[in-house]
């Protein structure tokens, strides 16, 4: 009997010891697309009392676990939520969790999970065939925003991107004009602007202005990578701005989304998309039509945009695709105002014969192949057939009454094509994974620009008059570009990575044509003319380098830094465009410099997100404008190399769901965000008198955007406050605009916006009230079209959108 009791006691002790034994549960979170590790993914254990975040390689670990069954739930802003069960049975256990990107079709359950996201994240260290480790980057997810998408309202859409200066002179969103860190916002010309990874500007090198902006309703993600993007994407100081269009749905043959918007000033927007997958073929397409009368008189516009993306998947590892984009719009332009005219009535217009017409056609082919989990390649072929025509009466004195004379007509035609190939390889060094990216690019651009006299009528007639003196300049600008680039992530331990990069560029530009000189009598009649032939060529080659660092002391924190060289070639408009209030220095030189970023950011969770960074931009041979007086005491502007500019500052962004930080299971969300940039800019060297020590143009010292978003289930509402301090429009910091109003102070302004949305099954209702206080303000003094002069921004406006999904 005693022996049996002892046996029972020993057996009980054995089971107790086994039950008290502690084990380790480790794992790795990877993407389904390419099996790459997912950093910053939060893993919740069981009921959520314990959680960890994955490191830079996607790895995680739970210690001190007993034997048993454990549910693992994942949360990441870029991937669908996932649940997986792990069983510990008397030994350490390892699991692999595979995540699916949110850009694929989302079920109703997943859409509810999205409500805790902010609509703003950043690029992963390796994403697609790109390397972004150690770089300052931002990603906007329009679907998660509570904003006015129908008008591409940039003030709301880009509100979380620190330090952006946005020009707002038309409320329809036909063109996007953003800049940052002292870079000219004009048609986003200081960013390398792309759609699905290929160029969409008029000419990526010679005329990098973007007359086409994708409808945000059709965009899945907007990727912004700052100056360090120059090594992978080209030689712009601003970096990369890439519009990633929506992807085809994969779980049905046909899905239709229809959106109808009406708003102030006769605004109407109709947007319809169709998407689906049939066998190995998937597609996404849309058609958009919008029209309106504008806030000011003489501001009517019509616009249509069509897009189709068809992808063929012969195997799981290979995709062949074709994109086609067609956009056209015609806009009447009310002209600019003088300072006195703006103070008198910012809505007035004294120009009814000014018109602007744009037509953009962009075909693109892409080939993606994944050899295995370590090696993949991408090839893109793209082209552009486009034109931009402008006609109008635009004297130097903007208050002048239109005398109904011949209008100034400028016609630009663009025919470009290019090819870009990338190869990404994952390999190991001393047991640590490294990532190598190499690529090449060829670009062929051709621009034909003609300027002269148009008709005396009021209509949108873009034909030159029948006269020997009708053409005042005629130039052809062919250019070639060949580039090679490479970047490599080297992981040193679990927390530190170094990313060196290099880029080789060969650029060859040509300008061939003639320009005319006209002599007029006191009545304005042409009494003599002469024409001068001109041919200019410029070939150059150079190498740029950069280095990125990333240190992750914890799984939720990233300390990053990057130093990269930048370069920007002179544009065609810098070479030869006749403007009654401007002269161009014939000895213009390319711009050179470097950008430095150093910051700390969170690896985003669904509850909070922040990025605080300091930057320095050293800008040599900066091209800009200065005011001077000619022999007749007329105030004119000279465009040329101003000198060396240094721009430095602090860019900070923070956002948090204050309600769910206190109660993670609350059905209510209360998100507060703040985005502030404090910038100091100065010209350090210049050969032009009165420039050294002056503030760099387009740099407000304070740039603040802040707001709140509340939500309950499918009801969301947002409020936003925007403030920018004073800024100047030219290098001598002239404050008085004079008769032309193209230079002078841009006064500080503060704007408020509010939006609301509600979703019920297949229906959604959205509404926005922009410029709540009906402030009269302006963000731009135009030097040419659509001015010249002050271009007032829109007053208070309201919009209502109805959406249905079939």
XYZ file of N, CA and C in Angstrom, residues 433-645:
639
model
N 21.006 37.823 -43.869
C 20.453 38.104 -45.193
C 20.853 39.494 -45.667
N 21.225 39.616 -46.923
C 21.496 40.887 -47.574
C 20.625 40.971 -48.817
N 20.401 42.191 -49.264
C 19.535 42.393 -50.426
C 20.243 43.314 -51.404
N 20.363 42.871 -52.648
C 21.015 43.647 -53.702
C 19.997 44.006 -54.773
N 19.987 45.273 -55.147
C 19.143 45.749 -56.240
C 20.036 46.397 -57.286
N 19.912 45.951 -58.535
C 20.620 46.582 -59.647
C 19.593 46.906 -60.726
N 19.866 47.962 -61.486
C 18.917 48.342 -62.515
C 19.551 49.213 -63.571
N 18.822 49.367 -64.672
C 19.264 50.221 -65.771
C 18.049 50.896 -66.383
N 18.310 52.002 -67.084
C 17.227 52.780 -67.668
C 17.715 53.476 -68.942
N 16.841 53.463 -69.940
C 17.085 54.254 -71.147
C 15.858 55.120 -71.386
N 16.109 56.396 -71.694
C 15.003 57.329 -71.905
C 15.277 58.171 -73.135
N 14.257 58.280 -73.986
C 14.337 59.061 -75.226
C 13.184 60.061 -75.217
N 13.536 61.333 -75.142
C 12.508 62.371 -75.112
C 12.572 63.272 -76.329
N 11.422 63.793 -76.726
C 11.368 64.725 -77.858
C 10.238 65.720 -77.600
N 10.606 66.998 -77.600
C 9.644 68.070 -77.345
C 9.743 69.089 -78.461
N 8.608 69.431 -79.045
C 8.550 70.468 -80.078
C 7.727 71.627 -79.517
N 8.356 72.787 -79.351
C 7.708 73.944 -78.743
C 7.665 75.101 -79.731
N 6.469 75.632 -79.936
C 6.266 76.740 -80.875
C 5.503 77.839 -80.159
N 5.939 79.086 -80.349
C 5.289 80.234 -79.728
C 5.065 81.312 -80.775
N 3.914 81.975 -80.693
C 3.626 83.034 -81.656
C 2.276 83.671 -81.385
N 1.690 84.238 -82.450
C 0.443 84.983 -82.325
C -0.755 84.098 -82.655
N -1.734 84.130 -81.751
C -2.981 83.439 -81.993
C -4.066 84.410 -82.413
N -5.270 83.933 -82.487
C -6.389 84.729 -82.995
C -6.773 85.838 -82.023
N -7.626 86.742 -82.503
C -8.138 87.839 -81.667
C -9.472 87.494 -81.026
N -9.952 86.282 -81.251
C -11.266 85.899 -80.746
C -11.247 85.561 -79.260
N -12.413 85.107 -78.751
C -12.561 84.737 -77.355
C -12.605 83.226 -77.148
N -12.669 82.479 -78.259
C -12.861 81.038 -78.147
C -11.521 80.328 -77.946
N -11.602 79.013 -77.733
C -10.420 78.179 -77.520
C -9.870 77.729 -78.871
N -9.371 78.692 -79.637
C -8.814 78.450 -80.959
C -7.299 78.415 -80.833
N -6.701 77.240 -80.999
C -5.266 77.080 -80.802
C -4.522 77.029 -82.138
N -4.902 77.912 -83.066
C -4.247 78.010 -84.371
C -3.528 79.350 -84.475
N -2.357 79.323 -85.085
C -1.621 80.563 -85.307
C -2.279 81.368 -86.420
N -2.136 82.688 -86.358
C -2.690 83.541 -87.419
C -1.892 83.329 -88.697
N -2.499 83.672 -89.804
C -1.865 83.493 -91.115
C -1.024 84.718 -91.419
N 0.230 84.671 -90.977
C 1.126 85.797 -91.180
C 2.564 85.306 -91.116
N 3.452 85.965 -91.858
C 4.860 85.604 -91.827
C 5.468 85.843 -90.461
N 4.877 86.740 -89.705
C 5.392 87.081 -88.383
C 4.651 86.362 -87.257
N 3.827 85.372 -87.635
C 3.001 84.694 -86.630
C 3.843 83.893 -85.646
N 4.914 83.264 -86.118
C 5.749 82.411 -85.267
C 6.927 83.228 -84.754
N 7.009 83.381 -83.429
C 8.111 84.141 -82.840
C 9.223 83.242 -82.315
N 8.948 81.975 -82.123
C 10.001 81.013 -81.777
C 9.524 79.615 -82.125
N 10.471 78.771 -82.532
C 10.168 77.398 -82.922
C 11.381 76.541 -82.570
N 11.226 75.670 -81.601
C 12.357 74.870 -81.114
C 11.978 73.396 -81.017
N 13.002 72.570 -81.272
C 12.906 71.127 -81.050
C 13.947 70.733 -80.009
N 13.498 69.948 -79.041
C 14.364 69.589 -77.916
C 14.445 68.068 -77.774
N 15.265 67.391 -78.554
C 15.474 65.954 -78.315
C 16.468 65.742 -77.176
N 16.290 64.665 -76.437
C 17.261 64.343 -75.386
C 17.343 62.839 -75.179
N 18.486 62.406 -74.671
C 18.743 60.991 -74.396
C 19.269 60.863 -72.974
N 18.931 59.741 -72.346
C 19.399 59.492 -70.989
C 19.635 58.000 -70.793
N 20.818 57.657 -70.314
C 21.153 56.284 -69.956
C 21.622 56.296 -68.512
N 21.122 55.390 -67.714
C 21.539 55.351 -66.308
C 21.642 53.911 -65.829
N 22.551 53.702 -64.884
C 22.741 52.429 -64.204
C 22.747 52.708 -62.711
N 22.173 51.814 -61.921
C 22.150 52.054 -60.486
C 22.213 50.740 -59.715
N 22.663 50.850 -58.459
C 22.736 49.677 -57.586
C 22.631 50.134 -56.140
N 21.910 49.359 -55.334
C 21.846 49.565 -53.885
C 21.899 48.205 -53.210
N 22.454 48.177 -52.013
C 22.638 46.908 -51.306
C 22.406 47.113 -49.810
N 21.456 46.343 -49.255
C 21.249 46.353 -47.806
C 22.157 45.303 -47.178
N 22.964 45.742 -46.223
C 23.826 44.843 -45.465
C 23.366 44.877 -44.015
N 22.877 43.755 -43.506
C 22.420 43.667 -42.121
C 23.591 43.273 -41.232
N 23.825 44.092 -40.215
C 24.894 43.835 -39.259
C 24.234 43.550 -37.915
N 24.115 42.305 -37.576
C 23.360 41.934 -36.386
C 21.868 42.021 -36.667
N 21.076 41.943 -35.606
C 19.627 41.963 -35.744
C 19.056 43.372 -35.820
N 19.857 44.385 -35.452
C 19.295 45.721 -35.291
C 19.831 46.762 -36.263
N 20.992 46.561 -36.819
C 21.645 47.578 -37.638
C 21.752 47.130 -39.091
N 21.468 48.069 -40.003
C 21.665 47.807 -41.427
C 22.325 49.019 -42.069
N 23.134 48.767 -43.082
C 23.799 49.805 -43.868
C 23.417 49.593 -45.326
N 23.037 50.674 -45.999
C 22.602 50.575 -47.395
C 23.385 51.560 -48.258
N 24.485 51.123 -48.867
C 25.177 51.988 -49.814
C 24.517 51.910 -51.191
N 24.671 52.971 -51.975
C 24.097 53.000 -53.312
C 24.893 53.885 -54.234
N 24.762 53.634 -55.532
C 25.485 54.410 -56.532
C 24.645 54.488 -57.799
N 24.775 55.592 -58.543
C 24.042 55.759 -59.796
C 24.935 56.451 -60.814
N 24.933 55.912 -62.011
C 25.659 56.520 -63.136
C 24.643 57.123 -64.100
N 24.914 58.346 -64.543
C 24.007 59.039 -65.457
C 24.771 59.561 -66.673
N 24.160 59.360 -67.834
C 24.613 60.025 -69.056
C 23.417 60.774 -69.634
N 23.554 62.084 -69.784
C 22.463 62.928 -70.267
C 22.950 63.724 -71.463
N 22.186 63.709 -72.530
C 22.529 64.490 -73.721
C 21.283 65.246 -74.174
N 21.355 66.560 -74.144
C 20.215 67.393 -74.527
C 20.599 68.295 -75.690
N 19.596 68.607 -76.511
C 19.795 69.442 -77.697
C 18.651 70.435 -77.804
N 18.989 71.634 -78.251
C 17.971 72.655 -78.557
C 18.280 73.208 -79.940
N 17.346 73.024 -80.861
C 17.535 73.488 -82.237
C 16.308 74.264 -82.675
N 16.514 75.486 -83.175
C 15.373 76.268 -83.639
C 15.739 77.722 -83.858
N 14.731 78.581 -83.751
C 14.973 80.014 -83.929
C 14.057 80.793 -83.002
N 14.463 82.029 -82.713
C 13.614 82.937 -81.966
C 13.597 84.274 -82.686
N 12.505 85.003 -82.531
C 12.322 86.259 -83.242
C 12.356 87.453 -82.307
N 12.728 88.589 -82.860
C 12.709 89.857 -82.145
C 11.815 90.821 -82.912
N 10.785 91.354 -82.259
C 9.811 92.221 -82.902
C 9.957 93.637 -82.386
N 9.833 94.598 -83.291
C 9.841 96.013 -82.928
C 8.462 96.588 -83.203
N 7.900 97.289 -82.207
C 6.540 97.814 -82.348
C 6.549 99.336 -82.257
N 5.529 99.934 -82.848
C 5.368 101.376 -82.705
C 4.574 101.678 -81.437
N 4.290 102.945 -81.203
C 3.602 103.331 -79.973
C 2.197 102.753 -79.894
N 1.614 102.436 -81.038
C 0.273 101.841 -81.058
C 0.290 100.338 -80.864
N 1.502 99.767 -80.769
C 1.608 98.324 -80.570
C 1.695 97.528 -81.841
N 1.761 98.170 -82.994
C 1.852 97.462 -84.261
C 3.289 97.036 -84.532
N 3.471 95.862 -85.121
C 4.794 95.364 -85.459
C 5.298 96.106 -86.691
N 6.443 96.797 -86.570
C 6.994 97.559 -87.695
C 8.281 96.932 -88.222
N 8.887 96.020 -87.470
C 10.095 95.339 -87.946
C 10.251 94.039 -87.187
N 10.895 93.056 -87.808
C 11.128 91.765 -87.163
C 12.428 91.168 -87.657
N 13.051 90.376 -86.819
C 14.265 89.652 -87.193
C 14.241 88.300 -86.502
N 14.906 87.329 -87.102
C 14.903 85.971 -86.566
C 16.327 85.468 -86.444
N 16.603 84.766 -85.353
C 17.948 84.267 -85.062
C 17.909 82.758 -84.900
N 18.695 82.050 -85.719
C 18.803 80.598 -85.586
C 19.705 80.267 -84.395
N 19.394 79.158 -83.746
C 20.145 78.781 -82.561
C 20.217 77.269 -82.449
N 21.379 76.770 -82.058
C 21.538 75.341 -81.789
C 22.463 75.182 -80.590
N 21.975 74.447 -79.594
C 22.739 74.221 -78.382
C 22.718 72.741 -78.041
N 23.850 72.206 -77.683
C 23.942 70.814 -77.244
C 24.673 70.771 -75.913
N 24.339 69.787 -75.140
C 24.951 69.652 -73.816
C 24.965 68.189 -73.429
N 26.134 67.590 -73.432
C 26.292 66.209 -73.007
C 27.086 66.149 -71.722
N 26.646 65.364 -70.785
C 27.381 65.228 -69.537
C 27.137 63.842 -68.948
N 28.133 63.393 -68.216
C 28.018 62.122 -67.493
C 28.607 62.312 -66.108
N 28.041 61.604 -65.140
C 28.498 61.759 -63.771
C 28.037 60.560 -62.951
N 28.590 60.446 -61.751
C 28.247 59.372 -60.822
C 27.796 60.002 -59.513
N 26.698 59.516 -58.970
C 26.199 59.960 -57.673
C 26.238 58.798 -56.689
N 26.445 59.129 -55.428
C 26.475 58.098 -54.403
C 25.604 58.451 -53.220
N 25.364 57.474 -52.381
C 24.564 57.694 -51.184
C 24.765 56.574 -50.189
N 24.398 56.842 -48.930
C 24.536 55.853 -47.875
C 23.376 55.991 -46.903
N 22.728 54.873 -46.601
C 21.619 54.855 -45.658
C 21.937 53.985 -44.454
N 21.429 54.382 -43.303
C 21.621 53.618 -42.068
C 20.271 53.416 -41.395
N 20.089 52.282 -40.776
C 18.882 52.010 -40.005
C 19.259 51.208 -38.769
N 18.829 51.712 -37.604
C 19.082 51.013 -36.343
C 17.758 50.859 -35.604
N 17.421 49.633 -35.280
C 16.156 49.334 -34.620
C 16.450 48.801 -33.213
N 16.510 49.704 -32.217
C 16.810 49.253 -30.846
C 15.728 48.348 -30.279
N 14.484 48.551 -30.723
C 13.380 47.668 -30.349
C 12.607 47.317 -31.610
N 11.686 46.400 -31.471
C 10.920 45.961 -32.633
C 9.944 47.019 -33.125
N 9.706 48.065 -32.333
C 8.723 49.084 -32.720
C 9.361 50.444 -32.960
N 10.692 50.507 -33.039
C 11.367 51.790 -33.187
C 12.460 51.674 -34.240
N 12.567 52.699 -35.103
C 13.556 52.717 -36.167
C 14.262 54.075 -36.162
N 15.572 54.065 -35.942
C 16.390 55.270 -36.054
C 17.097 55.199 -37.402
N 16.871 56.198 -38.254
C 17.350 56.094 -39.627
C 18.106 57.354 -40.038
N 18.934 57.204 -41.044
C 19.666 58.333 -41.590
C 20.047 58.052 -43.026
N 20.199 59.112 -43.803
C 20.544 58.931 -45.203
C 21.239 60.172 -45.729
N 22.288 59.979 -46.493
C 22.999 61.046 -47.175
C 23.091 60.671 -48.644
N 22.541 61.518 -49.524
C 22.516 61.218 -50.954
C 22.810 62.464 -51.762
N 23.529 62.275 -52.847
C 23.771 63.361 -53.776
C 22.553 63.539 -54.677
N 22.341 64.788 -55.129
C 21.218 65.102 -56.011
C 21.707 65.944 -57.185
N 20.909 65.911 -58.242
C 21.270 66.614 -59.474
C 19.981 66.944 -60.219
N 19.942 68.110 -60.857
C 18.790 68.472 -61.678
C 19.272 69.267 -62.879
N 18.961 68.773 -64.070
C 19.398 69.448 -65.288
C 18.472 70.610 -65.608
N 18.987 71.599 -66.364
C 18.155 72.715 -66.785
C 17.071 72.201 -67.725
N 15.933 72.867 -67.720
C 14.785 72.419 -68.499
C 14.662 73.222 -69.784
N 13.774 72.766 -70.672
C 13.560 73.462 -71.937
C 13.034 74.878 -71.712
N 12.145 75.041 -70.720
C 11.610 76.367 -70.443
C 12.695 77.285 -69.892
N 13.756 76.692 -69.284
C 14.888 77.500 -68.858
C 15.696 78.005 -70.054
N 15.611 77.277 -71.163
C 16.393 77.650 -72.335
C 15.723 78.747 -73.157
N 14.445 78.571 -73.481
C 13.844 79.535 -74.393
C 12.317 79.497 -74.331
N 11.697 80.418 -73.567
C 10.262 80.688 -73.635
C 10.099 82.193 -73.487
N 9.481 82.822 -74.471
C 9.300 84.281 -74.421
C 8.232 84.633 -73.401
N 8.550 85.566 -72.503
C 7.626 86.005 -71.469
C 7.793 87.510 -71.326
N 6.708 88.289 -71.399
C 6.837 89.739 -71.386
C 7.436 90.307 -70.109
N 7.448 89.547 -69.027
C 7.964 90.085 -67.765
C 9.219 89.370 -67.291
N 9.840 88.564 -68.149
C 10.952 87.743 -67.693
C 12.034 87.640 -68.752
N 13.299 87.578 -68.291
C 14.449 87.314 -69.140
C 15.162 86.077 -68.619
N 15.805 85.332 -69.504
C 16.484 84.091 -69.140
C 17.982 84.249 -69.354
N 18.758 83.885 -68.357
C 20.211 83.915 -68.457
C 20.656 82.829 -69.438
N 21.364 83.205 -70.526
C 21.777 82.192 -71.507
C 22.859 81.251 -70.989
N 23.466 81.560 -69.840
C 24.557 80.743 -69.304
C 24.107 79.879 -68.124
N 22.867 79.452 -68.142
C 22.358 78.607 -67.064
C 23.164 77.319 -66.919
N 23.334 76.883 -65.666
C 24.029 75.641 -65.368
C 23.091 74.699 -64.616
N 23.389 73.402 -64.716
C 22.615 72.407 -63.980
C 22.767 72.622 -62.474
N 21.756 72.170 -61.730
C 21.767 72.284 -60.276
C 22.354 71.009 -59.660
N 23.148 71.193 -58.601
C 23.769 70.056 -57.919
C 23.677 70.256 -56.409
N 23.824 69.161 -55.673
C 23.800 69.287 -54.225
C 23.663 67.940 -53.557
N 23.252 67.968 -52.304
C 23.038 66.729 -51.566
C 21.960 66.959 -50.514
N 21.372 65.866 -50.068
C 20.339 65.929 -49.028
C 20.700 64.960 -47.909
N 20.410 65.380 -46.688
C 20.725 64.597 -45.495
C 19.482 64.495 -44.631
N 19.148 63.275 -44.206
C 18.029 63.023 -43.302
C 18.522 62.249 -42.098
N 18.006 62.585 -40.924
C 18.297 61.838 -39.702
C 17.047 61.879 -38.835
N 16.490 60.705 -38.532
C 15.216 60.708 -37.814
C 14.966 59.451 -37.002
N 13.861 59.494 -36.289
C 13.396 58.345 -35.518
C 11.905 58.189 -35.785
N 11.468 56.963 -35.979
C 10.065 56.714 -36.319
C 9.602 55.397 -35.708
N 8.302 55.312 -35.569
C 7.714 54.075 -35.073
C 7.569 53.095 -36.223
N 7.638 51.830 -35.875
C 7.212 50.799 -36.817
C 5.719 50.675 -36.592
N 4.940 51.163 -37.520
C 3.543 51.526 -37.271
C 2.706 50.415 -36.657
N 1.920 50.799 -35.694
C 0.880 49.932 -35.161
C -0.461 50.519 -35.578
N -1.530 49.846 -35.204
C -2.856 50.381 -35.522
C -3.318 51.402 -34.504
N -2.483 51.684 -33.501
C -2.894 52.599 -32.440
C -2.106 53.905 -32.440
N -0.861 53.895 -32.901
C -0.079 55.125 -32.925
C 0.969 55.048 -34.026
N 1.487 56.207 -34.402
C 2.452 56.291 -35.489
C 3.160 57.634 -35.373
N 4.481 57.656 -35.533
C 5.189 58.932 -35.508
C 6.469 58.841 -36.329
N 6.931 60.006 -36.771
C 8.186 60.134 -37.510
C 8.704 61.547 -37.273
N 9.823 61.665 -36.593
C 10.439 62.960 -36.307
C 11.830 62.948 -36.908
N 12.131 63.913 -37.772
C 13.420 63.897 -38.451
C 13.939 65.312 -38.676
N 15.262 65.411 -38.705
C 15.943 66.642 -39.095
C 16.502 66.439 -40.495
N 16.553 67.513 -41.273
C 17.079 67.393 -42.627
C 17.941 68.599 -42.963
N 18.805 68.397 -43.937
C 19.607 69.478 -44.497
C 19.684 69.278 -45.999
N 19.403 70.336 -46.739
C 19.475 70.309 -48.204
C 20.470 71.370 -48.642
N 21.553 70.932 -49.257
C 22.553 71.848 -49.803
C 22.348 71.930 -51.313
N 22.044 73.137 -51.789
C 21.540 73.321 -53.149
C 22.478 74.285 -53.878
N 23.368 73.747 -54.739
C 24.298 74.573 -55.504
C 23.705 74.932 -56.869
N 24.027 76.138 -57.333
C 23.531 76.623 -58.627
C 22.005 76.638 -58.685
N 21.387 76.901 -57.562
C 19.924 76.912 -57.541
C 19.386 77.877 -58.580
N 18.449 77.392 -59.379
C 17.821 78.230 -60.407
C 16.614 78.926 -59.804
N 16.540 80.216 -60.010
C 15.431 80.996 -59.489
C 15.305 82.316 -60.221
N 14.586 83.240 -59.603
C 14.317 84.519 -60.251
C 14.624 85.664 -59.296
N 15.133 86.762 -59.871
C 15.386 87.982 -59.113
C 14.784 89.164 -59.867
N 14.398 90.156 -59.105
C 13.801 91.362 -59.680
C 14.889 92.369 -60.066
N 14.698 93.070 -61.207
C 15.608 94.138 -61.584
C 14.847 95.154 -62.428
N 15.473 96.307 -62.664
C 14.877 97.366 -63.475
C 15.638 97.476 -64.787
N 14.891 97.569 -65.908
C 15.559 97.731 -67.200
C 15.813 99.216 -67.478
N 16.278 99.522 -68.710
C 16.647 100.902 -69.055
C 15.470 101.854 -69.010
N 14.257 101.316 -69.130
C 13.053 102.149 -69.102
C 12.375 102.126 -67.734
N 13.130 101.669 -66.706
C 12.630 101.580 -65.341
C 11.441 100.630 -65.194
N 11.359 99.675 -66.087
C 10.339 98.638 -65.946
C 10.856 97.564 -64.991
N 9.963 97.074 -64.140
C 10.325 95.993 -63.227
C 10.226 94.667 -63.972
N 11.362 93.979 -64.115
C 11.398 92.696 -64.798
C 12.040 91.644 -63.892
N 12.016 90.416 -64.344
C 12.623 89.316 -63.610
C 13.664 88.649 -64.492
N 14.755 88.256 -63.868
C 15.783 87.492 -64.572
C 15.836 86.101 -63.974
N 15.706 85.083 -64.830
C 15.771 83.692 -64.389
C 17.166 83.157 -64.669
N 17.818 82.665 -63.638
C 19.174 82.146 -63.795
C 19.615 81.427 -62.542
N 20.916 81.116 -62.483
C 21.489 80.477 -61.284
C 21.680 81.526 -60.199
N 20.921 81.411 -59.130
C 20.963 82.401 -58.052
C 22.211 82.223 -57.193
N 22.532 80.977 -56.842
C 23.679 80.731 -55.990
C 23.492 79.485 -55.156
N 24.183 79.446 -54.023
C 24.127 78.279 -53.131
C 23.120 78.536 -52.024
N 22.141 77.646 -51.926
C 21.116 77.746 -50.889
C 21.262 76.595 -49.909
